[in-house]
Short mmCIF file of C-alpha atoms in Angstrom, two decimals:
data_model
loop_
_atom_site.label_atom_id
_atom_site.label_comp_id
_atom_site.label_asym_id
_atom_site.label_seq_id
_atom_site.Cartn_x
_atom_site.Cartn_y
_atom_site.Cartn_z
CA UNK A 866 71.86 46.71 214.72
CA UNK A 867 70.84 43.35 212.92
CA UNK A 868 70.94 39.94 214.70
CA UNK A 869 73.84 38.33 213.87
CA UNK A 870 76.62 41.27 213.40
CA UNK A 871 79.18 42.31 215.79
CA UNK A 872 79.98 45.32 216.84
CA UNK A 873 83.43 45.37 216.64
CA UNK A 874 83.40 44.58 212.45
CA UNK A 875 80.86 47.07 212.01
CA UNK A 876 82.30 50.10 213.69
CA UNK A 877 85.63 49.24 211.76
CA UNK A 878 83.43 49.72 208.29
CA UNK A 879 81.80 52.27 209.63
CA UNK A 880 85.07 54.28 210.36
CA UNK A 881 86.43 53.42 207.49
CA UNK A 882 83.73 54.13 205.29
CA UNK A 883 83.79 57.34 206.98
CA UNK A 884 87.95 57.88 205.97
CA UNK A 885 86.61 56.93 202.46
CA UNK A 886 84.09 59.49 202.60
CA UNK A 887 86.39 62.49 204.28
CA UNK A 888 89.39 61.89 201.70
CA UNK A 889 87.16 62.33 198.44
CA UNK A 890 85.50 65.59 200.31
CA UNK A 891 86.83 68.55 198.78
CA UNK A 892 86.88 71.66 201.85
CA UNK A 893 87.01 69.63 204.20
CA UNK A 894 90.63 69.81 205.50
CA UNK A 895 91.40 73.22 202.99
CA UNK A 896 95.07 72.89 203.56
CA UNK A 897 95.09 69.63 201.39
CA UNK A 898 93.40 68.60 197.90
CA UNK A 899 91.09 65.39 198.02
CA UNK A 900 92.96 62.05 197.52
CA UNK A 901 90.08 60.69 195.50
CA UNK A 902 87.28 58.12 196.30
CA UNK A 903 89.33 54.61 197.08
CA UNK A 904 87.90 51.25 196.29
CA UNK A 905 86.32 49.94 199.94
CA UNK A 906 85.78 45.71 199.56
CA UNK A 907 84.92 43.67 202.58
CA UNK A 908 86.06 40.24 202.96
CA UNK A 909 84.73 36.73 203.47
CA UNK A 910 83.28 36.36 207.00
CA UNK A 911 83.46 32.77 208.17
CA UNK A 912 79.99 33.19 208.42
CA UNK A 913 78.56 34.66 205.14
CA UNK A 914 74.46 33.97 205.56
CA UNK A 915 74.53 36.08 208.73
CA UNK A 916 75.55 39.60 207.14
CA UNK A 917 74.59 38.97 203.24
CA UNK A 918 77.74 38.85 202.19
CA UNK A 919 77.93 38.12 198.28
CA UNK A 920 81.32 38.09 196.01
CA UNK A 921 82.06 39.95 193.27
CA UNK A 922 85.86 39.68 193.30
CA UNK A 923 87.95 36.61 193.22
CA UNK A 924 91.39 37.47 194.03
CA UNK A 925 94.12 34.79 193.14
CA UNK A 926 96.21 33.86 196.38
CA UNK A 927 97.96 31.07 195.34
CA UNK A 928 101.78 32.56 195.42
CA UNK A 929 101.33 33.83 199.38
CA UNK A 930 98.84 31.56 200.67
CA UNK A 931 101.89 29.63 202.51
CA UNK A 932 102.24 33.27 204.20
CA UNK A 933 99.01 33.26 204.78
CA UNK A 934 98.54 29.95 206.43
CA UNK A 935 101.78 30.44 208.73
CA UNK A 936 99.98 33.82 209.54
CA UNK A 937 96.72 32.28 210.69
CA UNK A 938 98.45 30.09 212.69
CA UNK A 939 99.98 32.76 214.63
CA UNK A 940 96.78 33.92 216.13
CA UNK A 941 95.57 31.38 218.78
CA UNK A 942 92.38 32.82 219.43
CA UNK A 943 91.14 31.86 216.07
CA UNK A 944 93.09 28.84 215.83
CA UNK A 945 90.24 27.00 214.67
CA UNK A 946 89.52 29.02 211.42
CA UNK A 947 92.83 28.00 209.68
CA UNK A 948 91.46 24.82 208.15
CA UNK A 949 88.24 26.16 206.71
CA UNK A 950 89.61 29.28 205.29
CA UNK A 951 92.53 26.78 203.78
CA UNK A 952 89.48 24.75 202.85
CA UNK A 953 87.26 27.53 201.19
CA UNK A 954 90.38 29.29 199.49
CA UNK A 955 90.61 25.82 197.92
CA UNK A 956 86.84 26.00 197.10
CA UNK A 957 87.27 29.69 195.87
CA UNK A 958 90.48 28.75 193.58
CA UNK A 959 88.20 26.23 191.58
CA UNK A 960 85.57 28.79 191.05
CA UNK A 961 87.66 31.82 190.11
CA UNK A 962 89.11 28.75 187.27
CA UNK A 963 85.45 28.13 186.32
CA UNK A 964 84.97 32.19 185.98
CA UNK A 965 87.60 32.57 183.53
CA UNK A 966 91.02 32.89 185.72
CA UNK A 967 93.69 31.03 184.84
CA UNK A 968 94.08 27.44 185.13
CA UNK A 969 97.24 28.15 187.44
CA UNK A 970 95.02 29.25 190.06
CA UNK A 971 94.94 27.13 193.28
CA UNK A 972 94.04 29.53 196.18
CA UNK A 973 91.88 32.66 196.13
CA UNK A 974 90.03 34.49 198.60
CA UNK A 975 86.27 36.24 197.46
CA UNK A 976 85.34 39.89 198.49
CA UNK A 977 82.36 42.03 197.67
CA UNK A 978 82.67 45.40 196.39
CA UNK A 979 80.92 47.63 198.47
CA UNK A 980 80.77 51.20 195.63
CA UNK A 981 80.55 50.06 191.63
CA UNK A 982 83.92 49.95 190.12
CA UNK A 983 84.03 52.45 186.78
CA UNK A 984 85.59 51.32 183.39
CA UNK A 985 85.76 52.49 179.94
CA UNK A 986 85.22 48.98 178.15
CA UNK A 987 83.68 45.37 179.15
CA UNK A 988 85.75 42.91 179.67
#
């Protein structure tokens, strides 16, 4: 394992790349038909530099983040991570703007693909 990773985050994308992996396999279970290869994105650790995580998806988060705020505040254990994820949804709101969304945004949260989406155009 690499310095700076915990274990519990990395046998929960472990198993799920592992779900991902079983529900595109076709014989696997032969009672059922594959349900297809799923989109898997991870997201934003409160400490990016220590597992290389880079975003490739801003996701706009400005209609629930309220939700989302009371939510944080329910868990105690991790009561001090409400301001800077308030603060870096703020942060990530003003660069999903700069990358084209729409000026309405206020909130977002970033995520990094981890399997190449596939599209029939460029946009």
């Amino acid at each position: 394992m690499e310095a700076g990773r915990d274990r519990d985050h990395n046998a929960a994308h472990e198993a799920t790349l592992l779900a991902r992996q079983v529900a595109q396999a076709a014989g696997h279970d032969r009672s059922t038909s594959p349900i297809g290869a799923p989109q898997v994105v991870q997201f934003e650790p409160h400490q990016p530099e220590q597992c290389g995580f880079v975003p490739n998806l801003l996701l706009d988060i400005t209609s629930v983040f309220d939700r989302k705020r009371k939510a944080m505040e329910c868990m105690g254990a991790q009561s001090h991570l409400v301001q800077y994820y308030t603060d870096l949804g703020l942060r990530r709101g003003v660069q999903a703007v700069r990358n084209g969304g729409a000026k309405t945004i206020v909130q977002a949260e970033a995520y990094q693909r981890v399997f190449p989406i596939v599209g029939s155009e460029l946009r």
